Amino acid sequence: MTNEIRAQRAIVQLGDFQIEGFMLPDGSYRMSQTQAAECVGKPEINARRFLDSRAIKALLGEGYTPDSIEVESTQLRGQTRINALPLAVVTAYWFTQAKQGNDQAASLVWAMLTETLERRFDRAFGVSRSEDDWDQRLAEGIIRQLENDVASALAESDISRYRERLLEQQLRDNGIEPWALPGDEEQSEG
C-alpha cells in the first residue's frame, strides 16, 4: 500500500468566486487544474496544455506533472482525486492567459495584484480590514476592470469607425468611390 497524499478541502473566496482550495499535510496549498481553468473562462484541457508549454517548463523545469492527490471527501464511499496545481503554477497560468488577451484572466490578475499591494500598504499604515471587505473590494476591482475592458473595446470600435469614414472621404476626395465594384465606373461612363 502506497502512502497517498491526502489534502484538506476548504472554500476560498476570490471576490465573487468561490473555489475549492486544498492544503497538503506539509501546509502547502493547491488548487485543482479544472478550477484554475474555469476561473478564467477556459476548459480544463486548456490548463492541461499550459502544463506542456515552454512557459511552465521554464518556470518548473522539464517533466513537470501536477500532483494527483486524494482529497477528504464528504461522501461515505470512495475518495476524490484531483490534479493539484501549486499556487505558483495557477498564477503563472492566469498571468499567461492575461498576456494572451484573455480579458477575464486579466481582470482577475489585475484585481488580485491590486489587493496584494493594498494589503501591504494597509499593514504599513496600520489599517485593518475584514476578509468580507477584502472580498467585496476584490469583486469590485474585477467588475471595474471588466467595465474598463468593455469601454476600451467600445472606444476602439469608435476609433475604427472614425478611421473608416476618414479613409472613405479621402478616397472620394481623390475621385474614387470606396464601395464601387470593379468595372462600375466603365459602365456608368459608357
C-alpha positions as YAML, in Angstrom:
chain: A
units: angstrom
residues:
- id: 1
  name: MET
  ca: [0.00, 0.00, 0.00]
- id: 2
  name: THR
  ca: [1.43, 3.35, -1.03]
- id: 3
  name: ASN
  ca: [1.35, 6.45, 1.11]
- id: 4
  name: GLU
  ca: [-1.22, 8.67, -0.56]
- id: 5
  name: ILE
  ca: [-1.05, 12.41, -0.18]
- id: 6
  name: ARG
  ca: [-4.32, 13.40, 1.43]
- id: 7
  name: ALA
  ca: [-5.38, 17.02, 1.38]
- id: 8
  name: GLN
  ca: [-7.86, 19.00, 3.42]
- id: 9
  name: ARG
  ca: [-10.52, 20.90, 1.49]
- id: 10
  name: ALA
  ca: [-11.82, 24.43, 2.18]
- id: 11
  name: ILE
  ca: [-13.76, 27.05, 0.26]
- id: 12
  name: VAL
  ca: [-11.63, 30.04, -0.76]
- id: 13
  name: GLN
  ca: [-13.37, 33.29, -1.65]
- id: 14
  name: LEU
  ca: [-11.92, 35.28, -4.56]
- id: 15
  name: GLY
  ca: [-14.21, 38.28, -4.89]
- id: 16
  name: ASP
  ca: [-17.45, 36.78, -6.21]
- id: 17
  name: PHE
  ca: [-15.79, 33.43, -7.00]
- id: 18
  name: GLN
  ca: [-15.88, 30.54, -4.57]
- id: 19
  name: ILE
  ca: [-13.24, 27.93, -5.30]
- id: 20
  name: GLU
  ca: [-12.13, 24.80, -3.54]
- id: 21
  name: GLY
  ca: [-8.72, 25.14, -2.01]
- id: 22
  name: PHE
  ca: [-6.63, 22.24, -0.75]
- id: 23
  name: MET
  ca: [-3.97, 22.09, 1.95]
- id: 24
  name: LEU
  ca: [-1.43, 19.28, 1.91]
- id: 25
  name: PRO
  ca: [-0.06, 17.76, 5.12]
- id: 26
  name: ASP
  ca: [3.11, 19.88, 4.73]
- id: 27
  name: GLY
  ca: [0.98, 23.07, 4.86]
- id: 28
  name: SER
  ca: [1.35, 23.93, 1.15]
- id: 29
  name: TYR
  ca: [-1.72, 24.88, -0.87]
- id: 30
  name: ARG
  ca: [-3.10, 23.52, -4.10]
- id: 31
  name: MET
  ca: [-5.93, 24.27, -6.47]
- id: 32
  name: SER
  ca: [-7.50, 21.85, -8.92]
- id: 33
  name: GLN
  ca: [-6.40, 22.08, -12.51]
- id: 34
  name: THR
  ca: [-10.06, 22.25, -13.56]
- id: 35
  name: GLN
  ca: [-10.92, 25.19, -11.32]
- id: 36
  name: ALA
  ca: [-7.77, 27.06, -12.34]
- id: 37
  name: ALA
  ca: [-9.07, 26.97, -15.91]
- id: 38
  name: GLU
  ca: [-12.70, 27.70, -15.01]
- id: 39
  name: CYS
  ca: [-11.71, 30.87, -13.10]
- id: 40
  name: VAL
  ca: [-10.50, 32.40, -16.36]
- id: 41
  name: GLY
  ca: [-13.31, 31.03, -18.54]
- id: 42
  name: LYS
  ca: [-11.39, 28.15, -20.08]
- id: 43
  name: PRO
  ca: [-11.99, 24.39, -20.20]
- id: 44
  name: GLU
  ca: [-9.71, 22.08, -18.22]
- id: 45
  name: ILE
  ca: [-7.90, 20.96, -21.39]
- id: 46
  name: ASN
  ca: [-6.52, 24.50, -21.72]
- id: 47
  name: ALA
  ca: [-4.80, 24.23, -18.33]
- id: 48
  name: ARG
  ca: [-3.50, 20.79, -19.27]
- id: 49
  name: ARG
  ca: [-1.99, 22.20, -22.46]
- id: 50
  name: PHE
  ca: [-0.38, 25.00, -20.46]
- id: 51
  name: LEU
  ca: [1.39, 22.36, -18.37]
- id: 52
  name: ASP
  ca: [3.03, 21.13, -21.59]
- id: 53
  name: SER
  ca: [4.05, 24.63, -22.67]
- id: 54
  name: ARG
  ca: [7.51, 26.16, -22.75]
- id: 55
  name: ALA
  ca: [6.33, 28.84, -20.30]
- id: 56
  name: ILE
  ca: [5.72, 26.41, -17.45]
- id: 57
  name: LYS
  ca: [8.78, 24.32, -18.30]
- id: 58
  name: ALA
  ca: [10.88, 27.47, -17.96]
- id: 59
  name: LEU
  ca: [9.34, 28.05, -14.53]
- id: 60
  name: LEU
  ca: [9.38, 24.50, -13.19]
- id: 61
  name: GLY
  ca: [11.74, 22.57, -15.46]
- id: 62
  name: GLU
  ca: [11.13, 19.68, -17.81]
- id: 63
  name: GLY
  ca: [8.90, 16.82, -16.84]
- id: 64
  name: TYR
  ca: [6.53, 18.71, -14.52]
- id: 65
  name: THR
  ca: [3.26, 16.94, -13.92]
- id: 66
  name: PRO
  ca: [0.60, 18.01, -11.45]
- id: 67
  name: ASP
  ca: [0.27, 16.05, -8.22]
- id: 68
  name: SER
  ca: [-2.64, 13.68, -8.17]
- id: 69
  name: ILE
  ca: [-3.91, 13.97, -4.64]
- id: 70
  name: GLU
  ca: [-6.60, 12.35, -2.57]
- id: 71
  name: VAL
  ca: [-8.97, 14.84, -1.01]
- id: 72
  name: GLU
  ca: [-11.01, 14.45, 2.14]
- id: 73
  name: SER
  ca: [-14.43, 13.51, 0.95]
- id: 74
  name: THR
  ca: [-17.82, 14.43, 2.34]
- id: 75
  name: GLN
  ca: [-19.14, 11.25, 0.75]
- id: 76
  name: LEU
  ca: [-19.34, 7.98, 2.66]
- id: 77
  name: ARG
  ca: [-17.94, 5.84, -0.17]
- id: 78
  name: GLY
  ca: [-14.82, 6.40, -2.23]
- id: 79
  name: GLN
  ca: [-12.34, 9.19, -2.23]
- id: 80
  name: THR
  ca: [-11.99, 12.17, -4.51]
- id: 81
  name: ARG
  ca: [-8.79, 12.59, -6.50]
- id: 82
  name: ILE
  ca: [-7.76, 15.78, -8.28]
- id: 83
  name: ASN
  ca: [-4.87, 17.00, -10.37]
- id: 84
  name: ALA
  ca: [-3.50, 19.56, -7.95]
- id: 85
  name: LEU
  ca: [-1.55, 22.62, -9.02]
- id: 86
  name: PRO
  ca: [0.66, 24.65, -6.68]
- id: 87
  name: LEU
  ca: [-0.47, 28.27, -6.42]
- id: 88
  name: ALA
  ca: [2.65, 29.45, -8.29]
- id: 89
  name: VAL
  ca: [1.55, 27.33, -11.27]
- id: 90
  name: VAL
  ca: [-2.02, 28.63, -11.07]
- id: 91
  name: THR
  ca: [-0.84, 32.25, -11.05]
- id: 92
  name: ALA
  ca: [1.60, 31.55, -13.91]
- id: 93
  name: TYR
  ca: [-1.31, 30.08, -15.89]
- id: 94
  name: TRP
  ca: [-3.59, 33.05, -15.14]
- id: 95
  name: PHE
  ca: [-0.83, 35.53, -15.96]
- id: 96
  name: THR
  ca: [-0.10, 33.75, -19.25]
- id: 97
  name: GLN
  ca: [-3.80, 33.78, -20.10]
- id: 98
  name: ALA
  ca: [-3.92, 37.52, -19.36]
- id: 99
  name: LYS
  ca: [-0.89, 38.13, -21.61]
- id: 100
  name: GLN
  ca: [-2.63, 36.20, -24.39]
- id: 101
  name: GLY
  ca: [-5.57, 38.62, -24.27]
- id: 102
  name: ASN
  ca: [-7.99, 36.71, -22.02]
- id: 103
  name: ASP
  ca: [-9.95, 39.63, -20.52]
- id: 104
  name: GLN
  ca: [-11.37, 37.52, -17.70]
- id: 105
  name: ALA
  ca: [-7.86, 36.43, -16.68]
- id: 106
  name: ALA
  ca: [-6.56, 40.00, -16.99]
- id: 107
  name: SER
  ca: [-9.32, 41.29, -14.73]
- id: 108
  name: LEU
  ca: [-8.67, 38.60, -12.14]
- id: 109
  name: VAL
  ca: [-4.89, 39.10, -12.17]
- id: 110
  name: TRP
  ca: [-5.22, 42.90, -12.06]
- id: 111
  name: ALA
  ca: [-7.63, 42.80, -9.11]
- id: 112
  name: MET
  ca: [-5.51, 40.32, -7.17]
- id: 113
  name: LEU
  ca: [-2.30, 42.27, -7.76]
- id: 114
  name: THR
  ca: [-4.03, 45.43, -6.56]
- id: 115
  name: GLU
  ca: [-5.33, 43.65, -3.45]
- id: 116
  name: THR
  ca: [-1.85, 42.34, -2.64]
- id: 117
  name: LEU
  ca: [-0.37, 45.82, -2.89]
- id: 118
  name: GLU
  ca: [-3.22, 47.37, -0.88]
- id: 119
  name: ARG
  ca: [-2.80, 44.77, 1.88]
- id: 120
  name: ARG
  ca: [0.89, 45.66, 2.18]
- id: 121
  name: PHE
  ca: [0.05, 49.38, 2.33]
- id: 122
  name: ASP
  ca: [-2.65, 48.68, 4.93]
- id: 123
  name: ARG
  ca: [-0.13, 46.79, 7.06]
- id: 124
  name: ALA
  ca: [2.42, 49.63, 6.74]
- id: 125
  name: PHE
  ca: [-0.19, 52.22, 7.76]
- id: 126
  name: GLY
  ca: [-1.84, 50.10, 10.45]
- id: 127
  name: VAL
  ca: [-5.17, 49.83, 8.60]
- id: 128
  name: SER
  ca: [-7.26, 46.76, 9.40]
- id: 129
  name: ARG
  ca: [-9.99, 45.39, 7.10]
- id: 130
  name: SER
  ca: [-12.20, 42.33, 7.42]
- id: 131
  name: GLU
  ca: [-11.98, 39.46, 4.93]
- id: 132
  name: ASP
  ca: [-15.53, 40.30, 3.81]
- id: 133
  name: ASP
  ca: [-14.31, 43.81, 3.00]
- id: 134
  name: TRP
  ca: [-11.39, 42.36, 1.01]
- id: 135
  name: ASP
  ca: [-13.73, 40.04, -0.89]
- id: 136
  name: GLN
  ca: [-16.02, 42.96, -1.71]
- id: 137
  name: ARG
  ca: [-13.09, 45.12, -2.83]
- id: 138
  name: LEU
  ca: [-11.74, 42.28, -4.98]
- id: 139
  name: ALA
  ca: [-15.14, 41.69, -6.61]
- id: 140
  name: GLU
  ca: [-15.50, 45.44, -7.29]
- id: 141
  name: GLY
  ca: [-11.99, 45.51, -8.74]
- id: 142
  name: ILE
  ca: [-12.77, 42.65, -11.11]
- id: 143
  name: ILE
  ca: [-16.04, 44.29, -12.18]
- id: 144
  name: ARG
  ca: [-14.35, 47.67, -12.61]
- id: 145
  name: GLN
  ca: [-11.63, 46.12, -14.77]
- id: 146
  name: LEU
  ca: [-14.20, 44.29, -16.92]
- id: 147
  name: GLU
  ca: [-16.10, 47.57, -17.35]
- id: 148
  name: ASN
  ca: [-12.85, 49.27, -18.39]
- id: 149
  name: ASP
  ca: [-12.18, 46.48, -20.88]
- id: 150
  name: VAL
  ca: [-15.66, 46.92, -22.38]
- id: 151
  name: ALA
  ca: [-15.25, 50.71, -22.51]
- id: 152
  name: SER
  ca: [-11.86, 50.29, -24.17]
- id: 153
  name: ALA
  ca: [-13.30, 47.90, -26.75]
- id: 154
  name: LEU
  ca: [-16.11, 50.35, -27.49]
- id: 155
  name: ALA
  ca: [-13.63, 53.21, -27.80]
- id: 156
  name: GLU
  ca: [-11.52, 51.15, -30.21]
- id: 157
  name: SER
  ca: [-14.66, 50.44, -32.22]
- id: 158
  name: ASP
  ca: [-15.45, 54.18, -32.36]
- id: 159
  name: ILE
  ca: [-11.89, 54.95, -33.45]
- id: 160
  name: SER
  ca: [-12.11, 52.27, -36.16]
- id: 161
  name: ARG
  ca: [-15.38, 53.71, -37.48]
- id: 162
  name: TYR
  ca: [-13.88, 57.22, -37.48]
- id: 163
  name: ARG
  ca: [-10.82, 55.99, -39.41]
- id: 164
  name: GLU
  ca: [-13.05, 54.14, -41.88]
- id: 165
  name: ARG
  ca: [-15.15, 57.28, -42.55]
- id: 166
  name: LEU
  ca: [-11.99, 59.37, -42.89]
- id: 167
  name: LEU
  ca: [-10.49, 56.93, -45.39]
- id: 168
  name: GLU
  ca: [-13.74, 56.80, -47.39]
- id: 169
  name: GLN
  ca: [-13.79, 60.59, -47.57]
- id: 170
  name: GLN
  ca: [-10.14, 60.73, -48.66]
- id: 171
  name: LEU
  ca: [-10.89, 58.23, -51.43]
- id: 172
  name: ARG
  ca: [-13.92, 60.25, -52.59]
- id: 173
  name: ASP
  ca: [-11.86, 63.47, -52.50]
- id: 174
  name: ASN
  ca: [-9.48, 61.74, -54.92]
- id: 175
  name: GLY
  ca: [-12.24, 60.60, -57.30]
- id: 176
  name: ILE
  ca: [-12.54, 57.02, -56.05]
- id: 177
  name: GLU
  ca: [-15.83, 55.54, -54.90]
- id: 178
  name: PRO
  ca: [-14.78, 53.30, -51.96]
- id: 179
  name: TRP
  ca: [-17.63, 50.79, -52.22]
- id: 180
  name: ALA
  ca: [-17.94, 50.57, -56.01]
- id: 181
  name: LEU
  ca: [-17.32, 47.20, -57.61]
- id: 182
  name: PRO
  ca: [-14.58, 47.00, -60.23]
- id: 183
  name: GLY
  ca: [-15.99, 47.87, -63.63]
- id: 184
  name: ASP
  ca: [-18.85, 50.02, -62.27]
- id: 185
  name: GLU
  ca: [-17.10, 53.20, -63.41]
- id: 186
  name: GLU
  ca: [-16.72, 51.94, -67.00]
- id: 187
  name: GLN
  ca: [-20.41, 51.02, -67.28]
- id: 188
  name: SER
  ca: [-21.59, 54.39, -65.94]
- id: 189
  name: GLU
  ca: [-19.33, 56.27, -68.38]
- id: 190
  name: GLY
  ca: [-20.44, 54.33, -71.49]
...
